[in-house]
Amino acid sequence: MSKSDEFKQHLEQGYTFKGPSIILGTGILNNEPISHAQVKIPLKTLNRHGLIAGATGTGKTKTLQVIAEQLSLNGVPSVLMDLKGDLSGIAMPGSVNPHVEKRRDLIGIDYDPTGLPVELMTISHENGVKLRATVSEFGPVLMSQIMELNDTQRGVMALVFRYCDTHHLPLLDLKDLKKVLQYVTNEGKEEITKEFGAVSPATVNTIMRKIIELEQQGAEDFFGEPSFEVEDFVRTVDGKGVVSIIRLTDIQNRPKLFSTFMLSLLSEIYETFPEQGDAEKPKLCLFIDEAHLVFSNASKDLLEKIEAIVKLIRSKGVGVFFCTQTPTDVPDSVLGQLGLKVQHALRAFTAKDRKDISKTAENYPISAFYKTDETLTSMGIGEALVTALNEKGIPTPLAHVLLRPPVSRMDILSDQEIQTLVSKSPLVRKYNVELDRDSAFELLEKKISRAEAAAEQASAPVPKKTTSAKTAKETSLIDELSKNTMVRQIGRTIFRELTRGILGSFSGKKR
Ligand SMILES: Nc1ncnc2c1ncn2[C@@H]1O[C@H](COP(=O)(O)OP(=O)(O)OP(=O)(O)O)[C@@H](O)[C@H]1O
Ligand SMILES: [Mg+2]
């Protein structure tokens, strides 16, 4: 048997699956693509996460596009974090050219240019569905996490949330949080001290400063109502999974907001989705392009949380895929959990690069057909070293793959096309509305002014007793005012309490 026939047989054995799978491309041996030596990935193990890595311009983003569109064609929706704004083309059909035809024939696939159902989303001012979350939903643990608070400051945050929960003060945005913090050491000082003990104004000031820092990164746009329901990521249109593209081009220099957003999204999905046993295909896949931005600026604590959630979210049928230049950008603890690896070419410019390359090579299954470290540096554009998990959860044989071209457009959408897409979106109609409900800010203002008026009225005679009687009355007024706002909020808060516990207990276990 010739070496190439032996190779073809080797791949056929390693890449034949019972359940549904997607074709990634065809195997390459000694830099020669072998015709019809298809390399596939089973949908069943895509909830075991993945990595797409490689030097700049080697084809990572196109690989992400290929996987997302094949998932969509199989009815699996996905969420793409688009940090460079180069993924919107998925909404439009690609075009046939000789380059594409050559790949198509070598791989042995049909090539039908197809646009997929796309929903454009934003956490700031870009055109698209506005993604938001309330401060209450975030909870004190995540909130402290992103502000990197110490234990004392965390204690104050916990107190603030507890106070707002029991007194039905919805914390919708950062303005609400600041108002309550201010109240705690000023007008509400007496009440708080009675209920919880004294709170240090210095600690509150520090937290205030951290909130302002968050605001400077644009977090005001993100916190508020209506908050996004993650079930809206899980949609199909005509049997095709909806690709939700979160446009994050304006977030590159605001890393804190990005890692916060990531963690909140993951934990929200984790809480909301039901457990899903062994399924034929994932329920949702999440792709994070330029993932080094999540990790390079995250605190150790935040990393631990991300690691824990990534591990747990698998059982909900959710796959997370990190796209980055070198695998060393991803912490080992997360890297160890990734089942699919698509490694594009690496370039060796420095001693550190060479070290990274040999470390990367060691992380791949040994192959009789390749010298992994040499292949890593010599692969062409749109080629990659691939290993996945087969249906039994065992790594598939290492394969140097000529990847299939995307069926959707490789170029981005024009402004006009984006405008048209956004104007047709049912989610834009649902979420891009301004809600101005009474929240902690307004309710406390009312409480304070009523207390002031009462104090003025009663200032001369018997001031003491009336004060406490008034407080009870005021509280019931607040209850009344906030009833409507709270209906939805309460349901969510109970949920949140659970996660607050879960997230809290993780960090507890770790120490
Ligand atoms: N699967 C593919 N089929 C056809 N052409 C491809 C494929 N992958 C990559 N290419 C070609 O390579 C170019 C660069 O790919 P891509 O933008 O995906 O690189 P990248 O690794 O994401 O780069 P960067 O690090 O700059 O983000 C594409 O514009 C396209 O022309
Ligand atoms: Mg890219």
XYZ file of C-alpha atoms and ligand atoms in Angstrom:
543
model
C 0.000 0.000 0.000
C 1.333 3.454 -0.859
C 2.039 5.882 1.970
C -0.824 8.124 0.876
C -3.308 5.221 0.773
C -2.139 4.184 4.224
C -2.659 7.773 5.388
C -6.113 7.920 3.847
C -7.103 4.697 5.570
C -5.701 5.973 8.868
C -7.885 9.094 8.626
C -10.930 7.132 7.541
C -10.630 4.933 10.616
C -10.141 7.874 12.937
C -12.772 10.144 11.406
C -15.806 7.960 10.738
C -18.656 8.661 13.116
C -22.087 7.177 13.730
C -23.898 10.418 14.571
C -23.973 13.747 12.696
C -20.638 15.405 11.971
C -19.287 18.329 9.996
C -16.616 18.084 7.319
C -13.686 20.384 8.078
C -11.486 19.606 5.081
C -9.143 17.033 3.591
C -5.898 15.577 4.947
C -2.478 16.779 3.792
C 0.591 14.523 3.745
C 4.112 15.835 3.033
C 2.559 19.149 2.012
C 0.377 17.470 -0.641
C -3.399 17.574 -0.125
C -4.793 14.041 -0.423
C -8.034 14.021 -2.366
C -11.175 12.996 -0.432
C -9.307 12.136 2.806
C -12.026 13.908 4.766
C -11.472 15.111 8.311
C -14.711 15.572 10.240
C -15.747 16.595 13.713
C -18.622 14.859 15.468
C -21.315 17.241 16.714
C -21.748 15.118 19.784
C -18.492 16.174 21.443
C -18.600 19.862 20.536
C -19.792 20.645 24.050
C -16.287 19.600 25.088
C -15.033 22.990 23.923
C -12.186 23.925 21.612
C -9.266 26.081 20.610
C -8.530 27.735 17.272
C -4.992 29.097 17.311
C -2.387 30.386 14.884
C -0.227 33.332 13.862
C -1.831 36.411 12.374
C -3.333 35.918 8.911
C -3.179 32.123 8.969
C -6.960 31.596 8.794
C -8.299 31.434 12.370
C -11.269 33.678 11.794
C -12.234 31.854 8.599
C -12.071 28.544 10.499
C -14.389 30.017 13.096
C -16.697 31.115 10.267
C -16.591 27.632 8.684
C -17.449 25.857 11.942
C -20.208 28.323 12.866
C -21.866 28.075 9.458
C -21.682 24.281 9.372
C -23.243 24.236 12.851
C -25.986 26.546 11.616
C -26.663 24.276 8.632
C -27.048 21.449 11.172
C -29.560 23.478 13.169
C -27.146 24.467 15.943
C -27.181 28.184 16.883
C -24.008 29.984 17.885
C -22.773 33.199 19.451
C -19.673 34.872 18.001
C -17.692 37.514 19.855
C -16.507 39.606 16.946
C -13.671 41.826 18.154
C -12.384 42.863 14.778
C -15.691 43.239 13.006
C -14.801 40.692 10.348
C -17.592 38.146 10.777
C -20.719 39.905 9.542
C -20.285 38.357 6.066
C -21.845 35.150 7.406
C -25.227 36.711 6.618
C -24.539 36.729 2.859
C -23.684 33.964 0.368
C -20.037 33.512 -0.590
C -18.843 33.523 -4.182
C -17.345 30.817 -6.309
C -13.816 31.396 -7.620
C -11.052 29.051 -8.872
C -9.419 29.012 -5.419
C -12.694 27.875 -3.813
C -13.397 25.347 -6.598
C -9.982 23.762 -6.131
C -10.549 23.269 -2.402
C -14.068 21.995 -2.997
C -12.871 19.334 -5.486
C -9.945 18.166 -3.353
C -12.136 17.798 -0.268
C -15.013 16.240 -2.199
C -17.862 18.488 -1.046
C -20.601 20.482 -2.709
C -20.190 24.217 -2.640
C -23.505 26.067 -2.451
C -22.939 29.725 -1.602
C -25.296 30.339 1.356
C -26.043 33.226 3.694
C -27.054 32.163 7.203
C -29.558 33.698 9.611
C -27.597 36.348 11.503
C -28.512 38.563 14.435
C -26.145 41.492 15.044
C -25.738 42.471 18.698
C -23.859 45.070 20.745
C -22.999 45.932 24.322
C -22.259 49.554 23.461
C -23.257 51.852 20.621
C -22.879 49.643 17.566
C -25.852 48.972 15.338
C -27.708 45.875 16.574
C -29.628 44.249 19.414
C -28.639 45.882 22.703
C -27.389 43.337 25.258
C -27.865 44.524 28.816
C -28.001 43.141 32.338
C -29.135 44.690 35.594
C -26.838 45.161 38.581
C -29.234 42.980 40.625
C -28.789 40.152 38.147
C -25.049 40.489 38.328
C -25.158 39.979 42.077
C -22.567 41.043 44.659
C -20.077 38.282 43.833
C -19.653 39.106 40.143
C -19.885 42.805 40.824
C -17.074 42.581 43.413
C -15.153 40.362 41.061
C -15.033 42.873 38.230
C -14.154 45.715 40.530
C -11.463 43.571 42.173
C -12.685 44.372 45.668
C -10.965 43.098 48.802
C -12.767 41.096 51.481
C -13.925 44.132 53.490
C -15.263 45.843 50.372
C -16.950 42.609 49.305
C -18.646 42.518 52.679
C -20.103 45.974 52.064
C -21.302 44.936 48.606
C -22.983 41.872 50.083
C -24.679 44.122 52.633
C -25.888 46.534 49.958
C -27.431 43.718 47.907
C -28.990 42.159 50.981
C -30.463 45.509 52.020
C -31.883 46.092 48.530
C -33.284 42.558 48.328
C -35.092 42.804 51.650
C -36.333 46.334 51.075
C -37.346 45.662 47.471
C -35.092 48.266 45.956
C -34.291 47.160 42.418
C -30.658 47.761 41.482
C -30.971 48.261 37.757
C -27.992 50.354 36.770
C -24.786 51.788 38.237
C -26.632 54.956 39.222
C -28.783 52.847 41.565
C -25.770 51.144 43.085
C -24.031 54.461 43.701
C -27.168 55.903 45.273
C -27.508 53.040 47.740
C -23.824 53.186 48.654
C -24.172 56.891 49.302
C -27.318 56.291 51.376
C -25.583 53.674 53.495
C -23.113 56.162 54.959
C -25.341 59.255 54.932
C -29.121 59.458 55.348
C -29.455 55.741 55.993
C -26.508 55.469 58.355
C -28.626 54.959 61.470
C -30.938 52.414 59.874
C -28.061 50.415 58.376
C -26.042 50.429 61.576
C -29.069 49.093 63.441
C -29.635 46.357 60.879
C -26.091 45.342 59.943
C -23.562 47.233 62.082
C -21.401 50.216 61.158
C -20.051 50.638 57.630
C -16.806 52.517 57.066
C -17.173 55.589 54.812
C -13.604 55.004 53.573
C -14.570 51.564 52.262
C -17.647 52.978 50.557
C -15.523 55.709 48.961
C -13.146 53.139 47.531
C -16.032 51.172 46.026
C -17.428 54.421 44.575
C -14.086 55.108 42.896
C -14.062 51.608 41.397
C -17.566 52.114 40.013
C -16.446 55.326 38.354
C -13.548 53.406 36.828
C -16.050 50.911 35.411
C -18.166 53.732 34.046
C -15.122 55.135 32.300
C -14.859 51.821 30.433
C -18.410 52.333 29.179
C -20.175 50.003 31.594
C -23.134 52.397 31.983
C -24.384 51.304 28.588
C -24.290 47.699 29.622
C -26.023 47.850 32.997
C -29.748 48.436 32.864
C -33.050 47.211 31.526
C -34.425 45.448 29.580
C -31.955 42.702 30.365
C -31.159 40.145 27.721
C -32.619 36.682 28.018
C -30.042 34.147 26.907
C -32.762 31.841 25.545
C -32.912 34.317 22.675
C -29.542 33.003 21.514
C -31.114 29.611 20.943
C -33.173 30.127 17.806
C -33.477 28.511 14.409
C -34.850 29.979 11.202
C -35.965 27.485 8.536
C -34.061 24.775 10.379
C -30.798 26.758 10.393
C -29.246 27.786 13.695
C -29.180 31.567 14.191
C -25.660 33.019 14.341
C -25.613 35.838 16.901
C -22.674 38.106 16.195
C -21.781 40.337 19.137
C -19.933 43.281 17.647
C -17.193 44.251 20.045
C -14.882 46.320 17.845
C -15.033 49.224 20.236
C -14.061 47.170 23.268
C -10.428 46.281 22.527
C -9.087 48.936 24.874
C -11.693 48.230 27.555
C -10.625 44.774 28.710
C -12.402 44.880 32.059
C -15.758 45.397 30.461
C -15.064 42.562 28.048
C -14.050 39.966 30.632
C -16.969 41.027 32.831
C -19.359 40.661 29.978
C -17.944 37.248 29.110
C -18.273 35.935 32.616
C -21.781 37.304 33.033
C -22.848 35.737 29.770
C -21.392 32.363 30.678
C -22.895 32.339 34.150
C -26.278 33.500 32.872
C -26.288 30.658 30.326
C -25.183 28.251 33.005
C -28.022 29.248 35.327
C -30.724 29.451 32.722
C -30.202 26.365 30.571
C -31.452 23.013 31.851
C -29.080 20.092 32.282
C -28.718 18.178 29.047
C -27.409 14.646 29.148
C -25.461 13.098 26.288
C -27.017 14.713 23.234
C -26.389 14.136 19.519
C -25.439 17.770 19.053
C -24.768 20.831 21.216
C -27.541 23.231 22.088
C -25.396 26.318 21.537
C -21.755 27.067 20.684
C -19.913 30.193 21.764
C -16.870 31.465 19.858
C -14.534 34.029 21.354
C -12.251 35.585 18.743
C -9.122 37.338 20.051
C -9.599 35.443 23.313
C -6.283 36.618 24.737
C -8.130 39.826 25.600
C -10.284 37.872 28.057
C -7.366 36.281 29.781
C -4.507 38.776 29.658
C -6.247 41.321 31.856
C -8.305 39.094 34.110
C -7.448 38.758 37.798
C -6.595 35.346 39.228
C -9.982 35.198 40.868
C -11.817 36.005 37.662
C -9.778 33.353 35.827
C -10.789 30.766 38.386
C -14.427 31.679 37.870
C -14.128 31.470 34.094
C -12.386 28.123 34.403
C -15.084 26.777 36.734
C -17.961 27.949 34.555
C -16.350 26.590 31.372
C -16.109 23.216 33.064
C -19.727 23.229 34.244
C -21.411 24.678 31.201
C -20.583 21.539 29.220
C -23.395 19.624 30.902
C -25.842 22.220 29.592
C -24.906 21.298 26.032
C -22.889 24.465 25.458
C -19.503 24.437 23.715
C -17.030 27.311 24.152
C -14.336 27.922 21.529
C -11.367 30.192 22.082
C -9.675 31.767 19.079
C -6.223 33.208 19.745
C -2.697 33.559 18.363
C -0.825 31.050 20.518
C -2.274 28.393 22.795
C -0.116 29.825 25.580
C -2.522 32.808 25.645
C -5.048 30.486 27.283
C -4.351 29.414 30.894
C -3.357 25.747 31.255
C -6.369 25.018 33.445
C -8.709 26.073 30.624
C -6.523 24.602 27.860
C -6.718 21.184 29.514
C -10.501 21.213 29.085
C -10.547 21.813 25.349
C -11.501 18.811 23.216
C -11.195 20.232 19.701
C -7.913 21.769 18.620
C -7.455 23.530 15.312
C -3.902 24.798 15.208
C -2.945 27.017 12.295
C 0.672 27.834 11.463
C 2.891 29.388 14.113
C 5.822 31.614 13.232
C 9.177 31.398 14.986
C 10.685 34.872 15.253
C 12.087 34.808 18.778
C 13.423 32.333 21.328
C 10.090 32.562 23.146
C 8.253 31.692 19.919
C 10.410 28.569 19.529
C 9.669 27.579 23.116
C 5.948 28.114 22.576
C 6.071 25.984 19.436
C 7.738 23.018 21.105
C 5.317 23.334 24.038
C 2.384 23.405 21.629
C 3.714 20.370 19.734
C 3.916 18.392 22.977
C 0.209 18.973 23.563
C -0.800 17.106 20.404
C -1.228 13.358 19.916
C 1.916 11.684 18.524
C 1.591 10.876 14.826
C 3.523 8.473 12.604
C 2.814 10.792 9.668
C 4.081 14.124 10.964
C 6.876 15.840 12.817
C 4.499 18.093 14.690
C 6.896 20.958 15.446
C 8.021 21.168 11.817
C 4.474 21.007 10.491
C 3.448 23.756 12.919
C 5.803 26.252 11.282
C 5.418 25.163 7.659
C 1.632 25.042 7.147
C 0.037 27.340 4.567
C -2.904 29.744 4.970
C -6.246 28.004 5.499
C -4.505 24.851 6.680
C -4.324 23.553 10.242
C -3.325 20.679 12.470
C -6.529 19.212 13.818
C -7.489 16.817 16.560
C -11.014 16.427 17.935
C -12.738 14.095 20.351
C -14.452 11.100 18.804
C -17.873 9.982 19.992
C -16.256 7.993 22.783
C -14.382 11.077 23.967
C -10.995 9.809 22.729
C -8.746 12.202 20.731
C -8.897 11.610 16.980
C -5.628 11.116 15.056
C -3.648 14.276 14.400
C -4.336 15.524 10.879
C -2.815 18.300 8.800
C -5.931 19.622 7.071
C -6.712 21.749 4.033
C -9.772 23.533 5.402
C -12.975 23.996 3.461
C -13.836 27.505 2.274
C -16.745 29.263 4.002
C -20.057 29.017 2.109
C -20.894 32.515 3.275
C -19.160 35.727 2.264
C -15.552 36.086 3.466
C -15.764 39.875 3.310
C -17.761 42.066 5.704
C -21.216 43.565 5.146
C -21.605 47.123 3.918
C -23.206 49.701 6.234
C -26.339 49.535 4.111
C -26.520 45.737 4.451
C -26.033 46.018 8.218
C -28.809 48.596 8.419
C -31.179 46.329 6.476
C -30.350 43.318 8.643
C -30.869 45.254 11.892
C -34.133 46.798 10.722
C -35.593 43.328 10.125
C -34.591 41.938 13.517
C -37.381 40.891 15.883
C -34.923 41.090 18.796
C -34.097 44.742 18.078
C -37.780 45.499 18.542
C -37.779 43.575 21.802
C -34.612 44.931 23.400
C -33.801 48.334 21.908
C -36.334 50.177 24.014
C -35.640 52.551 26.857
C -37.318 51.529 30.093
C -37.427 54.057 32.858
C -38.845 52.317 35.845
C -38.561 53.387 39.446
C -35.500 51.707 40.851
C -33.302 52.081 43.934
C -32.279 55.592 42.915
C -35.789 57.045 42.687
C -37.143 55.034 45.619
C -34.399 56.170 47.957
C -34.757 59.772 46.801
C -38.465 59.582 47.662
C -37.696 57.991 50.988
C -35.138 60.663 51.839
C -37.350 63.585 50.881
C -40.295 62.140 52.834
C -38.083 61.680 55.868
C -36.839 65.254 55.530
C -40.366 66.617 55.222
C -41.470 64.576 58.219
C -38.500 65.714 60.266
C -39.250 69.348 59.400
C -42.918 69.030 60.333
C -42.177 67.283 63.569
C -39.034 69.236 64.379
C -40.361 71.157 67.388
C -42.381 68.789 69.580
C -41.755 65.085 70.478
C -39.349 64.239 67.714
C -38.132 60.892 68.951
C -41.013 58.413 68.794
C -42.470 59.564 65.507
C -39.206 58.839 63.694
C -39.412 55.092 64.021
C -43.149 55.041 63.281
C -42.500 57.019 60.104
C -39.810 54.630 59.004
C -42.248 51.749 58.943
C -44.696 53.842 56.911
C -41.976 54.828 54.482
C -40.955 51.259 54.016
C -44.478 50.272 53.086
C -44.609 53.159 50.647
C -41.474 51.842 49.023
C -42.957 48.371 48.884
C -45.996 49.794 47.137
C -43.994 51.830 44.660
C -41.685 49.044 43.762
C -44.202 46.220 43.533
C -44.540 46.309 39.781
C -40.874 46.619 39.065
C -40.174 43.799 41.408
C -42.444 41.178 39.884
C -39.920 40.070 37.284
C -37.000 41.106 39.404
C -37.885 38.819 42.282
C -37.988 35.692 40.139
C -34.604 36.572 38.781
C -33.222 37.471 42.165
C -34.054 34.047 43.546
C -32.126 32.561 40.653
C -29.331 34.955 41.297
C -29.175 33.996 44.947
C -28.449 30.446 43.811
C -25.601 31.450 41.553
C -24.303 33.863 44.084
C -24.046 30.803 46.286
C -22.501 28.662 43.587
C -19.970 31.248 42.512
C -19.188 32.009 46.128
C -18.681 28.382 47.003
C -16.316 27.891 44.080
C -13.934 30.492 45.331
C -14.348 29.045 48.809
C -13.406 25.555 47.650
C -10.408 26.781 45.746
C -8.750 28.321 48.749
N -10.663 28.049 4.939
C -10.252 28.961 4.067
N -10.623 28.884 2.774
C -10.237 29.821 1.881
N -9.462 30.876 2.188
C -9.034 31.014 3.446
C -9.408 30.060 4.462
N -8.855 30.441 5.622
C -8.169 31.579 5.366
N -8.267 31.936 4.074
C -7.639 33.155 3.489
O -6.730 33.719 4.433
C -7.075 35.059 4.787
C -6.797 35.320 6.279
O -7.650 34.540 7.086
P -8.183 35.012 8.523
O -8.684 36.396 8.479
O -9.100 33.959 8.961
O -6.849 34.980 9.364
P -6.655 35.182 10.957
O -5.746 34.109 11.406
O -7.947 35.311 11.622
O -5.868 36.554 10.968
P -5.771 37.650 12.168
O -4.814 37.122 13.174
O -5.232 38.846 11.434
O -7.137 37.854 12.705
C -8.545 35.153 4.419
O -8.917 36.470 4.089
C -8.670 34.217 3.216
O -8.327 34.866 2.026
Mg -8.808 36.823 12.852
